[in-house]
CSV table of C-alpha atoms and ligand atoms in Angstrom, one decimal:
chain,number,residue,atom,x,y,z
A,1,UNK,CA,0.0,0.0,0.0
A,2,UNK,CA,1.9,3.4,-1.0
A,3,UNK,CA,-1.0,5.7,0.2
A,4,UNK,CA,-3.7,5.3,2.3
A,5,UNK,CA,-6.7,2.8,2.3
A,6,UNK,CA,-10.1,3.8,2.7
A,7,UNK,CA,-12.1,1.5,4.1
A,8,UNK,CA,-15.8,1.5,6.5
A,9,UNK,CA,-14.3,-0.8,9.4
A,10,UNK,CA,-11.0,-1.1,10.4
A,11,UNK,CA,-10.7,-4.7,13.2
A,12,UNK,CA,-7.5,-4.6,15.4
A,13,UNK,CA,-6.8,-8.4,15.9
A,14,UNK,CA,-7.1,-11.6,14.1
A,15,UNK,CA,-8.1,-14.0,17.0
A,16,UNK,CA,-11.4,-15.4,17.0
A,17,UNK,CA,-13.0,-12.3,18.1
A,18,UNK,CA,-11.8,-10.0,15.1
A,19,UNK,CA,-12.2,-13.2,12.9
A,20,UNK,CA,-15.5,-13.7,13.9
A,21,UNK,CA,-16.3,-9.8,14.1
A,22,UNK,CA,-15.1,-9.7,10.5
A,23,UNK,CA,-17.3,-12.4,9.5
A,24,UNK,CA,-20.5,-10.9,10.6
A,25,UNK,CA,-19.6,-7.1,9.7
A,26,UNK,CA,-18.5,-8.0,6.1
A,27,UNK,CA,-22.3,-8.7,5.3
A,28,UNK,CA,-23.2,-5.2,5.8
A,29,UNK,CA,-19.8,-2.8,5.8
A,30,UNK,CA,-16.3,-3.0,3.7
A,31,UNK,CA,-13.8,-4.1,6.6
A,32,UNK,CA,-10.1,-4.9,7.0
A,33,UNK,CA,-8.8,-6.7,9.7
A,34,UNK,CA,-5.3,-6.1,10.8
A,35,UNK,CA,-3.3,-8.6,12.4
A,36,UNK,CA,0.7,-8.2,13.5
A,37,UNK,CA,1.6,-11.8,13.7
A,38,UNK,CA,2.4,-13.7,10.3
A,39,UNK,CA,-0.8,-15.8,10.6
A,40,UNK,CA,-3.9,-15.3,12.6
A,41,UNK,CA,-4.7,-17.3,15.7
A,42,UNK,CA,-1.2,-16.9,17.2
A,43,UNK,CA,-1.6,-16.1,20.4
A,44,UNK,CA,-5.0,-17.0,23.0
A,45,UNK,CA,-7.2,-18.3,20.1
A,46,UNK,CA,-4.7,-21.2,19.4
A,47,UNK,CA,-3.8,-22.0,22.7
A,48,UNK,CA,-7.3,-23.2,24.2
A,49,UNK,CA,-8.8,-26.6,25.4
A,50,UNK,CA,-11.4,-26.3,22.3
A,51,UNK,CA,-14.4,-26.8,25.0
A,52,UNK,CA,-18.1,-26.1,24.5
A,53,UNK,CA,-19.6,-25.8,27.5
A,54,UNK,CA,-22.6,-24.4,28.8
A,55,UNK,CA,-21.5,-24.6,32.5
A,56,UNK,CA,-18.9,-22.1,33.2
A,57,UNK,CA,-18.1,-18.7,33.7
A,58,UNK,CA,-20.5,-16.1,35.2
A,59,UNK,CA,-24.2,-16.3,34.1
A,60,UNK,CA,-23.8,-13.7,31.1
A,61,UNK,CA,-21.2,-15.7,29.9
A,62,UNK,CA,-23.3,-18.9,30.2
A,63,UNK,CA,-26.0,-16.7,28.5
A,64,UNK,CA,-23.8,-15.7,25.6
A,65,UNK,CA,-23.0,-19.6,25.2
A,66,UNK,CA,-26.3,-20.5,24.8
A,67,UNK,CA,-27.3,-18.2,22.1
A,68,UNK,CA,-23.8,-19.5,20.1
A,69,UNK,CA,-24.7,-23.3,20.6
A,70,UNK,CA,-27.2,-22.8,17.6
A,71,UNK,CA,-24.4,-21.5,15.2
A,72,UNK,CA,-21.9,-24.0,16.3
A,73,UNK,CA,-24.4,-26.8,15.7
A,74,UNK,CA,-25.7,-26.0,12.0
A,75,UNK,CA,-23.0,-23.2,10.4
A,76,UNK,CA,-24.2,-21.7,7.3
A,77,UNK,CA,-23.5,-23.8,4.3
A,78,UNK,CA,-20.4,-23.7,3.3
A,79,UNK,CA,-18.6,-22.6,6.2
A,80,UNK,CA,-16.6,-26.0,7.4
A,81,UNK,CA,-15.8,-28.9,5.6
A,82,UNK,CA,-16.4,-30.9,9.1
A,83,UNK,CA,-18.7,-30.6,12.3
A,84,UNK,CA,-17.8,-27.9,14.6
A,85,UNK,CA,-19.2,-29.7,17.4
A,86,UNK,CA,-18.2,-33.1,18.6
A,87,UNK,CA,-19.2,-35.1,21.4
A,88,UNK,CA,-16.9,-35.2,24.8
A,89,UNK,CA,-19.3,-34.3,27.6
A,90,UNK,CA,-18.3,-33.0,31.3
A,91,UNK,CA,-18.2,-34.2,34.6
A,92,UNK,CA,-17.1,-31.9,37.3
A,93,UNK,CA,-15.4,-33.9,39.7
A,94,UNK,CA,-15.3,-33.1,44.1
A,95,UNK,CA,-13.5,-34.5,46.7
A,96,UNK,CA,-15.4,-34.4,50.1
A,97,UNK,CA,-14.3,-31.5,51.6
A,98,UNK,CA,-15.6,-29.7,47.9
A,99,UNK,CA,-18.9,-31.4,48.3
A,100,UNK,CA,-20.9,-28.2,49.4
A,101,UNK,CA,-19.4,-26.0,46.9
A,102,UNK,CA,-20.4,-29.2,44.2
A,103,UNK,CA,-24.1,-28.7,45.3
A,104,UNK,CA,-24.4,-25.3,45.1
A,105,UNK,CA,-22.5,-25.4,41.4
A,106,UNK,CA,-24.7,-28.2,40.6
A,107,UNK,CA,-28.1,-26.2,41.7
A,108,UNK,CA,-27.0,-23.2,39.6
A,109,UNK,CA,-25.9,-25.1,37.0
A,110,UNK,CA,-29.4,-27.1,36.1
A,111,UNK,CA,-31.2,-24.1,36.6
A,112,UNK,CA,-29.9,-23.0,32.9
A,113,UNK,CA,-28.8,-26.4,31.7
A,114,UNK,CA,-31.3,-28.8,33.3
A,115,UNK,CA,-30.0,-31.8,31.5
A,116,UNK,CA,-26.8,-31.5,33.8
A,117,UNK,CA,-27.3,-34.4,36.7
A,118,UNK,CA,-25.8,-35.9,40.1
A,119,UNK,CA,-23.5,-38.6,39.7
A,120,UNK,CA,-22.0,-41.1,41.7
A,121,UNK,CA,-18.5,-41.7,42.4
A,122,UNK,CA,-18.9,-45.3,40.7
A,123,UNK,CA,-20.3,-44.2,38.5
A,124,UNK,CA,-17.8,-41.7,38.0
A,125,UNK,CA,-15.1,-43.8,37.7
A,126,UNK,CA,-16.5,-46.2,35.2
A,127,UNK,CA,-16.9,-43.2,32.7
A,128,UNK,CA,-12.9,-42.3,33.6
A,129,UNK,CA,-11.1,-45.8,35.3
A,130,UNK,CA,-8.1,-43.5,36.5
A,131,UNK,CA,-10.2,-41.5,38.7
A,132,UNK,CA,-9.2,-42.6,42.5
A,133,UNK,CA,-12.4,-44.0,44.3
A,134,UNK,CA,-10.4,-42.8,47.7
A,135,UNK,CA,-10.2,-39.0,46.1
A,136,UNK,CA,-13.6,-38.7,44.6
A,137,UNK,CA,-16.7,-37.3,46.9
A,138,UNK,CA,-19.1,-36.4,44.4
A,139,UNK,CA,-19.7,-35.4,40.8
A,140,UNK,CA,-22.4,-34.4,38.2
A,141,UNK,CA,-22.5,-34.7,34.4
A,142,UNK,CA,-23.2,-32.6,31.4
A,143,UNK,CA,-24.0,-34.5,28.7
A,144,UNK,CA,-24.1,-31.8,26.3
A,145,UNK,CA,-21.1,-30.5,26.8
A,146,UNK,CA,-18.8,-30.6,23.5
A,147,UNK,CA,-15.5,-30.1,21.8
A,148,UNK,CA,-14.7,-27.8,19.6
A,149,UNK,CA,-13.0,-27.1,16.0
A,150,UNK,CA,-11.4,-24.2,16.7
A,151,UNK,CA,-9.2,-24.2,13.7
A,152,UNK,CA,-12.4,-24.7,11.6
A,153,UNK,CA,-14.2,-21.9,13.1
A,154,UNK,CA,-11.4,-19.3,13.1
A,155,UNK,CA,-10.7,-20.7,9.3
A,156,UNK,CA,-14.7,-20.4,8.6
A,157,UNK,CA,-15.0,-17.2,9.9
A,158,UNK,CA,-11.8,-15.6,7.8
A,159,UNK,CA,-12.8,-17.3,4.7
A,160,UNK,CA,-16.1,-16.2,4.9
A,161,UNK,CA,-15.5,-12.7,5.7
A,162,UNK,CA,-13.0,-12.6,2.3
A,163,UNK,CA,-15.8,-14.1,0.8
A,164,UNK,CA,-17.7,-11.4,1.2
A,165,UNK,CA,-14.6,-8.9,0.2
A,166,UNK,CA,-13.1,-8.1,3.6
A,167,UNK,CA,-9.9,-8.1,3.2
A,168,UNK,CA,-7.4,-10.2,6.0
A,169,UNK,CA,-3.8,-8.0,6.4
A,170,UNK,CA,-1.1,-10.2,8.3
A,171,UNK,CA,2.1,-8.9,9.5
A,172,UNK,CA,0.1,-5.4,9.8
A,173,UNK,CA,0.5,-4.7,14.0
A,174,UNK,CA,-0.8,-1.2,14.6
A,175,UNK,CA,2.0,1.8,15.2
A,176,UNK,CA,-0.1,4.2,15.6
A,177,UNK,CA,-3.5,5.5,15.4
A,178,UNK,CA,-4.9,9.0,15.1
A,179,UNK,CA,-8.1,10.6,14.3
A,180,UNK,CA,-8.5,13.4,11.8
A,181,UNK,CA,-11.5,15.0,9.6
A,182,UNK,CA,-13.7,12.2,11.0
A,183,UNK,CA,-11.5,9.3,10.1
A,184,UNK,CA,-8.7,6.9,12.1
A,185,UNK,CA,-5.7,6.8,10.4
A,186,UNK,CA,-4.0,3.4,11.3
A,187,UNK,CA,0.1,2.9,10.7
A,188,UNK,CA,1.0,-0.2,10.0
A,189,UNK,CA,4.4,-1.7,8.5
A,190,UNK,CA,2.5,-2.8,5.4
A,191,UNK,CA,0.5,0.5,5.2
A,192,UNK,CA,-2.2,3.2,6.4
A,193,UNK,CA,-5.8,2.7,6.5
A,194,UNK,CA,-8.2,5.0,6.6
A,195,UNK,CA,-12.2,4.2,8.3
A,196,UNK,CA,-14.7,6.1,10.5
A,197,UNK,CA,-14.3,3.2,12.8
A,198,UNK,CA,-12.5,0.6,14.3
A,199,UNK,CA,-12.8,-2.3,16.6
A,200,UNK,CA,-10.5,-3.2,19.2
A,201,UNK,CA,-10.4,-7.3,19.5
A,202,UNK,CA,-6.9,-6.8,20.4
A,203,UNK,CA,-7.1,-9.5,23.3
A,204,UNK,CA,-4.8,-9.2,25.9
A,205,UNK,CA,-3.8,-5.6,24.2
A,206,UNK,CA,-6.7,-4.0,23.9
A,207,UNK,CA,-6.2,-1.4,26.5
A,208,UNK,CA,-2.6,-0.9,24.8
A,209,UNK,CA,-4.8,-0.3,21.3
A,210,UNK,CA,-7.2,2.1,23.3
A,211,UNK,CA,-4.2,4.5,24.5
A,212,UNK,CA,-2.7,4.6,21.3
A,213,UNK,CA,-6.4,6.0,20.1
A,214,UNK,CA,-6.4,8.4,22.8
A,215,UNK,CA,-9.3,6.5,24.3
A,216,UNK,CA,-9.2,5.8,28.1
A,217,UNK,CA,-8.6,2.0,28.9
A,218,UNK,CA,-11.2,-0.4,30.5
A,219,UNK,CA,-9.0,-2.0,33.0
A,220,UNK,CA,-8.5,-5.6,31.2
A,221,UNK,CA,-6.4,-8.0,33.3
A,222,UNK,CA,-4.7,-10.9,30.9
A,223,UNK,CA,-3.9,-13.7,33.1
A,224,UNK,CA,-1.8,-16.7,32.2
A,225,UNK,CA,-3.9,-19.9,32.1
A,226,UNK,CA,-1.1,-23.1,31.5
A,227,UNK,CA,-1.9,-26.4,29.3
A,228,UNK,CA,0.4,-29.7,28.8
A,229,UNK,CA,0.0,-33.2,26.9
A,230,UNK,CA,0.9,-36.1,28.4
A,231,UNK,CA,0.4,-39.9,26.3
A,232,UNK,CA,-2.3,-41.5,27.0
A,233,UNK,CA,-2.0,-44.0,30.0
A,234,UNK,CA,-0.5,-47.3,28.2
A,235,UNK,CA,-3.5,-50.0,27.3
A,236,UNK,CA,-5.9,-47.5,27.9
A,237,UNK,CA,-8.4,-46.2,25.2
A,238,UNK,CA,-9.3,-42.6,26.3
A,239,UNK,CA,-11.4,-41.5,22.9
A,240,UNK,CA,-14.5,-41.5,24.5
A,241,UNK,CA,-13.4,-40.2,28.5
A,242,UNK,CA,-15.0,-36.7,29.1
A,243,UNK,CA,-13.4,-33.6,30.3
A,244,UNK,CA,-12.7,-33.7,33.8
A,245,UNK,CA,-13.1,-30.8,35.9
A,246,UNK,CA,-12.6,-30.3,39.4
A,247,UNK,CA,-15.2,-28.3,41.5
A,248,UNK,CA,-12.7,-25.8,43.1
A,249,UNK,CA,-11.0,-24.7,39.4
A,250,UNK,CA,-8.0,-26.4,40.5
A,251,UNK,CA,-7.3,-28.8,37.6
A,252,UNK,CA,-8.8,-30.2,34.4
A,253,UNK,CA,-7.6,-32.9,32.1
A,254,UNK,CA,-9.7,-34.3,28.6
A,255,UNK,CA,-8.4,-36.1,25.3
A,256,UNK,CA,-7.0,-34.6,22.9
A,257,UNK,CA,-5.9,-35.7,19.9
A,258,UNK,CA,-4.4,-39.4,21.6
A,259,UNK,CA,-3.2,-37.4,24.3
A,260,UNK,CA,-4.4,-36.4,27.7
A,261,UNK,CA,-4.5,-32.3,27.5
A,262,UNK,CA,-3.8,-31.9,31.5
A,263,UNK,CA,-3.9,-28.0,32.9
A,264,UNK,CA,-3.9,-26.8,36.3
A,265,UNK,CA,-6.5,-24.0,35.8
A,266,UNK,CA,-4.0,-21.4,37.0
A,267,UNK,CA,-4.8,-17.9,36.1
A,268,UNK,CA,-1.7,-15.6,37.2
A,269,UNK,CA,-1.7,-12.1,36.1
A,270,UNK,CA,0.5,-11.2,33.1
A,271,UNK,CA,1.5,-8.5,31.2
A,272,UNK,CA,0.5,-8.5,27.6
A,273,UNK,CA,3.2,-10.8,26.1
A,274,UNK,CA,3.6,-14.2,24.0
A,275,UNK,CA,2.8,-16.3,27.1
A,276,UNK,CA,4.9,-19.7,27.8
A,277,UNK,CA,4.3,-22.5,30.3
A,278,UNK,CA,6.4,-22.1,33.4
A,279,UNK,CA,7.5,-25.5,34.7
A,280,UNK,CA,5.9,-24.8,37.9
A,281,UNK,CA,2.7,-24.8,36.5
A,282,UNK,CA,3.3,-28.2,34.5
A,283,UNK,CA,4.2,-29.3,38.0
A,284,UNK,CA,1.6,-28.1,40.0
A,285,UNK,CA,-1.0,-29.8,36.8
A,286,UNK,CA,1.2,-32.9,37.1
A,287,UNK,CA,0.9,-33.1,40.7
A,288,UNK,CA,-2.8,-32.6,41.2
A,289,UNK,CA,-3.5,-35.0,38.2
A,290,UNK,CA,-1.7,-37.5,40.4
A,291,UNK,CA,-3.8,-36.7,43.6
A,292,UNK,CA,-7.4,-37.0,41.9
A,293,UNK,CA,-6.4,-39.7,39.2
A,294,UNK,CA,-4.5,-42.9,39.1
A,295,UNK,CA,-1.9,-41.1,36.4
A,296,UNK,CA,1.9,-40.8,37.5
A,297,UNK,CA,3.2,-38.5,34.7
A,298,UNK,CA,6.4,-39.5,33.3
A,299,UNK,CA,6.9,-37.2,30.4
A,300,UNK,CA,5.8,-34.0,29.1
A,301,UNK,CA,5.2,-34.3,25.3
A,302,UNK,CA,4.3,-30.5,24.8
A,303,UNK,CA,3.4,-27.1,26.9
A,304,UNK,CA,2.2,-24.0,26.2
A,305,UNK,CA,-0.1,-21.2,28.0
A,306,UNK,CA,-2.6,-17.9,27.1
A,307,UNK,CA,-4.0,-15.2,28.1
A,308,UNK,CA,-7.2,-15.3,29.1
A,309,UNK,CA,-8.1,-11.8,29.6
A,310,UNK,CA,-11.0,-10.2,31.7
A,311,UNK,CA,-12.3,-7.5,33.1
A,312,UNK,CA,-14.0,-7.1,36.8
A,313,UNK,CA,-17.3,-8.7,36.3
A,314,UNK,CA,-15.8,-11.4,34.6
A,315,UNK,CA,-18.3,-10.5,31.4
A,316,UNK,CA,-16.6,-9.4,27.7
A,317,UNK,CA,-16.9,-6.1,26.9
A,318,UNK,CA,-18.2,-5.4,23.4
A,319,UNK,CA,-20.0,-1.9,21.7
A,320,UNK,CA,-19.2,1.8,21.3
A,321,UNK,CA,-16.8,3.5,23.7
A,322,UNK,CA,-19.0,5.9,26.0
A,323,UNK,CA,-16.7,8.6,25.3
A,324,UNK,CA,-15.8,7.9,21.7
A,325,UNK,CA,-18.1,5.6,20.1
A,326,UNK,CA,-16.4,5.4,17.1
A,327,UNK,CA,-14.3,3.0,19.3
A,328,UNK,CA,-15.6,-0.5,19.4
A,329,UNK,CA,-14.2,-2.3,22.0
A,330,UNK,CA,-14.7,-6.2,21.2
A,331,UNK,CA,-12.3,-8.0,24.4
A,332,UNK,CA,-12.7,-9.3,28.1
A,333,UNK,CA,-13.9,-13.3,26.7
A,334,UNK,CA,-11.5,-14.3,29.3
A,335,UNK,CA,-11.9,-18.3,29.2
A,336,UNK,CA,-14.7,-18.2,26.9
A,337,UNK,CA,-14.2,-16.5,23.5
A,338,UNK,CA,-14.1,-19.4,21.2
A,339,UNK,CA,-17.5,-21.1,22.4
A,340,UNK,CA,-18.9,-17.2,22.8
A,341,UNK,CA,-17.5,-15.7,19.5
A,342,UNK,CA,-21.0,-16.8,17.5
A,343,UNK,CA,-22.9,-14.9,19.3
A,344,UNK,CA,-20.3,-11.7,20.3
A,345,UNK,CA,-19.8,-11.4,16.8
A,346,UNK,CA,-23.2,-11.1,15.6
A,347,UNK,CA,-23.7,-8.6,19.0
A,348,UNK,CA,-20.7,-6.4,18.1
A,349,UNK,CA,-21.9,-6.2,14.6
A,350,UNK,CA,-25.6,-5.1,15.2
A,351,UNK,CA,-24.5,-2.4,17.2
A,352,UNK,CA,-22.0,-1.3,14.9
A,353,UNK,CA,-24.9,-0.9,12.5
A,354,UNK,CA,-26.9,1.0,15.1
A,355,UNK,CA,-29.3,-2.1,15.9
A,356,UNK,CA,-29.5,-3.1,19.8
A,357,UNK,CA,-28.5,-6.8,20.7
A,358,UNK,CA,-30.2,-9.6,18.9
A,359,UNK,CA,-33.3,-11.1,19.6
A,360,UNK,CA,-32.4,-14.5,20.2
A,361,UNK,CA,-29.1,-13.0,22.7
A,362,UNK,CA,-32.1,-10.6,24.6
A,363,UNK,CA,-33.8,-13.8,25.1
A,364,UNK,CA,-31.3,-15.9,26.2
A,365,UNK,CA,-31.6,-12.5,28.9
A,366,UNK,CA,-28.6,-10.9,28.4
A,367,UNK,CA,-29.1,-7.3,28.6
A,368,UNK,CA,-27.1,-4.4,26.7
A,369,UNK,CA,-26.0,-2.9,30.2
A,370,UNK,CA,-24.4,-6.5,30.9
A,371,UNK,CA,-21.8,-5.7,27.7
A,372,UNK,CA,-21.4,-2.0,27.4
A,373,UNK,CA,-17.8,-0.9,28.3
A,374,UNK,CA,-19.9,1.9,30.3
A,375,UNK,CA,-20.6,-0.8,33.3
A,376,UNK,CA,-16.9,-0.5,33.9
A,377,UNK,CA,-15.9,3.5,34.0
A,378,UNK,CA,-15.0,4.6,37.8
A,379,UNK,CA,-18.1,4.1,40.2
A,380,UNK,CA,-20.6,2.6,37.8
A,381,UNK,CA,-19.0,-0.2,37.9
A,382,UNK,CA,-22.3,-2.8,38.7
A,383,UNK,CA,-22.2,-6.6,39.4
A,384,UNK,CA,-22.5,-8.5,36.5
A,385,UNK,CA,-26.8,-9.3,36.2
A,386,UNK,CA,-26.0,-12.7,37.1
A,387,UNK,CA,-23.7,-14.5,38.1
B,401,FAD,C1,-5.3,-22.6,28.2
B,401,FAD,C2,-6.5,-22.0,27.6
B,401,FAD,C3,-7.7,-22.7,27.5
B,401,FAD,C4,-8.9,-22.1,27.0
B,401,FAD,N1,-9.9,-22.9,26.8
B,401,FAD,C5,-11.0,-22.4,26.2
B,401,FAD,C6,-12.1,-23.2,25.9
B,401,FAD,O1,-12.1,-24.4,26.1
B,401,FAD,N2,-13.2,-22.7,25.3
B,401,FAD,C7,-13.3,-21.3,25.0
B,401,FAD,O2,-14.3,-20.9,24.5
B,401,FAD,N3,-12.3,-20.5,25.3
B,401,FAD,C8,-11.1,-21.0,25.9
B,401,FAD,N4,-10.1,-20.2,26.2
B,401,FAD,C9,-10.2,-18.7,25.9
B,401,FAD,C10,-10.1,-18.4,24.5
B,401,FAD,O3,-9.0,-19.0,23.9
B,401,FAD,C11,-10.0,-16.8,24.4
B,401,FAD,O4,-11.1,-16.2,25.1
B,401,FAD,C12,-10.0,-16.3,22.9
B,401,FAD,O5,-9.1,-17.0,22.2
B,401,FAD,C13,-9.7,-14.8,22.9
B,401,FAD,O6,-9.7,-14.5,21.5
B,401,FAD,P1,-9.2,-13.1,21.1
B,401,FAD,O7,-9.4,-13.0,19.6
B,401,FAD,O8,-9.9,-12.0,21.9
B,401,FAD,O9,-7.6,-13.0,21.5
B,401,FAD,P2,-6.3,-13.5,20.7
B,401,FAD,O10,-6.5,-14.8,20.1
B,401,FAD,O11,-5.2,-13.3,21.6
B,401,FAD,O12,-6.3,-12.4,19.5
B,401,FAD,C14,-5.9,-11.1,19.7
B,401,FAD,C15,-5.0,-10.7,18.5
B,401,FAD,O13,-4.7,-9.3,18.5
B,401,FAD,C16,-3.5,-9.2,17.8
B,401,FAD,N5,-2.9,-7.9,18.2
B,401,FAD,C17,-2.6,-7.4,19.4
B,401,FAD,N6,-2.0,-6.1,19.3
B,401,FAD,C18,-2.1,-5.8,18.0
B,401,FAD,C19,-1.7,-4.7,17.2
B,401,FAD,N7,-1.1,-3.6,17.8
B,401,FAD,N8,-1.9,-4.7,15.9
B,401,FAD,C20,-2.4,-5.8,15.2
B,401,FAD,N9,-2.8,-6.9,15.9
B,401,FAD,C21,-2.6,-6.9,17.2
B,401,FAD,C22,-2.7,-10.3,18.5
B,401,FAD,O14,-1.5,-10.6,17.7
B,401,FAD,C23,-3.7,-11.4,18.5
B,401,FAD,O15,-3.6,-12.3,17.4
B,401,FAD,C24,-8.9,-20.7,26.7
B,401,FAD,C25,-7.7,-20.0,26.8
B,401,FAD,C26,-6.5,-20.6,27.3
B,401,FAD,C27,-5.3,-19.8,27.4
């Protein structure tokens, strides 16, 4: 580009937010998405546990889940070669001093998913034989509860949105951004562009993208969440084991791929950065694996971590800036962007075209004031409507 491109939407970030923002924008608005890495997906959007489920996080979150489970289960024609979806279900694990905190999770969780139900420890333990009968107190299924394609959404949604002429910009991370006669004026190494406005689905750097436009940051907090494979136990066949989940957040483990994906649910504040496992972490995972399960690991086969980032009501933060709403912010998933992205995406565009929230979302009962980075400037700051 030798001088500058005009364009309606300019998206900051090719994770699964600006994928999926660019996706549903492109139907209505000429967009470019810029993205500094070489490909898109580097950083939180390839480093998750590819889970669907519709039993964690607050209750906007669980909301926000619901309304994407419809998207997720029958994409438009053409958008994936494969299913998105794919059978794992959940059980959520307690030892017995974890056993109140089980019932109260399991009450609040059938009251949105009512197909989630008790279990015993038996049977437990025949769904997942490593489980230790002398660790496990109680558990509860969800049956529902699904793995995800991530790499067929995030493909689906980019190939879609160039489909419908947006145009994807790699290697393009944002210098600088000012606004003149109207307009932002982005600086990238391959170019400026030129739009009214721009979303910010920078991920962990979104508040970094909000000072460079001179808008005031929202407070996100990235915090490191750690992941590790480990081969499958020898003469065991895993492919059909759930995802395990403790209770207390302190450990999960599921197949994947052969493997055992282990993590130990850490979530330690970070700076913006290309986040690594710390050998700790694998430790800590390793260890508590070894206390709830049968499993002594021996060997490491691969470890990575992300940024999950949030803000303080734990719900994502997507429409026009308060202050400059030519600013879209489009962040704060935290742990839940890819299973949330249908439905965030279809959000951030409505409002970008001036529409309120969707019906099916405003059904689901997730309210504007639940989203809006307003919630979150000095005082106003409200709970979350449910949690
Ligand atoms: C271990 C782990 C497990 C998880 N498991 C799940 C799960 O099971 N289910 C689920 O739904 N979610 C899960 N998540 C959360 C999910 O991965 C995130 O919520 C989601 O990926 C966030 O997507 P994003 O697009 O906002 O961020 P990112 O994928 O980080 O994308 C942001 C992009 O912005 C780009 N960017 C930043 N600054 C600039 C700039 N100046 N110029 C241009 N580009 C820029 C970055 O390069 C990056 O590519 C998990 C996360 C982790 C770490």
């Amino acid at each position: 580009m030798s001088t500058a491109e005009e364009t309606d939407i300019i998206i900051v970030g090719g994770g699964i937010a600006g994928a999926g923002a660019a996706f549903e924008i492109s139907r209505s608005a000429k967009v470019v998405l810029l993205e500094r890495e070489s490909h898109c997906g580097y950083h939180t959007t390839g480093r998750s546990a590819a889970s669907f489920t519709e039993n964690y996080g607050n209750g906007v979150i669980r909301r926000i889940v619901l309304a994407s489970r419809a998207f997720l289960t029958e994409p438009p024609a053409g958008f994936s070669d494969y299913p998105l979806l794919s059978k794992r279900g959940m059980i959520t694990v307690a030892r017995s001093d974890q056993l109140d905190l089980l019932h109260q999770e399991l009450e609040a969780a059938r009251a949105l998913v009512p197909s989630i139900v008790a279990m015993t420890p038996a049977e437990a333990i025949a769904r997942v034989p490593v489980l230790r009968a002398d660790y496990l107190a109680g558990a509860y299924i969800e049956p529902h509860s699904m793995d995800i394609d991530v790499n067929g959404l995030h493909q689906g949604y980019l190939r879609g949105a160039r489909a419908r002429g947006a145009r994807i910009l790699t290697d393009a991370g944002v210098k600088a951004i000012d606004r003149q006669g109207g307009q932002w004026r982005v600086e990238t190494p391959v170019g400026t562009l030129l739009a009214p406005r721009l979303v910010n689905a920078a991920g962990a750097w979104g508040d970094e993208i909000a000072v460079m436009a001179g808008v005031r940051p929202i407070g996100l907090l990235p915090k490191r969440r750690t992941a590790f494979n480990i081969p499958a136990p020898a003469g065991v066949d895993i492919a059909d084991w759930p995802l395990v989940n403790d209770v207390g957040a302190e450990f999960y483990f599921k197949p994947d791929a052969g493997q055992l994906l282990v993590s130990p649910a850490d979530a330690t504040p970070s700076v913006p950065m290309d986040a690594y496992a710390e050998d700790i972490d694998v430790a800590i995972g390793a260890e508590r694996l070894g206390q709830a399960t049968t499993i002594e690991v021996q060997r490491v086969s691969r470890s990575w971590a992300g940024l999950r980032t949030f803000v303080a009501d734990g719900s994502p933060v997507v429409g026009p800036d308060d202050e400059v709403p030519e600013f879209i912010w489009l962040v704060g998933q935290g742990g839940y962007g890819i299973k949330t992205s249908p439905a965030l995406s279809r959000v951030c565009a409505s409002l970008i075209c001036g529409g309120g929230l969707p019906d099916d979302v405003t059904r689901q009962g997730v309210a504007l004031s639940d989203l809006t980075p307003q919630r979150l400037r000095g005082a106003g700051l409200q709970k979350a409507s449910a949690s």
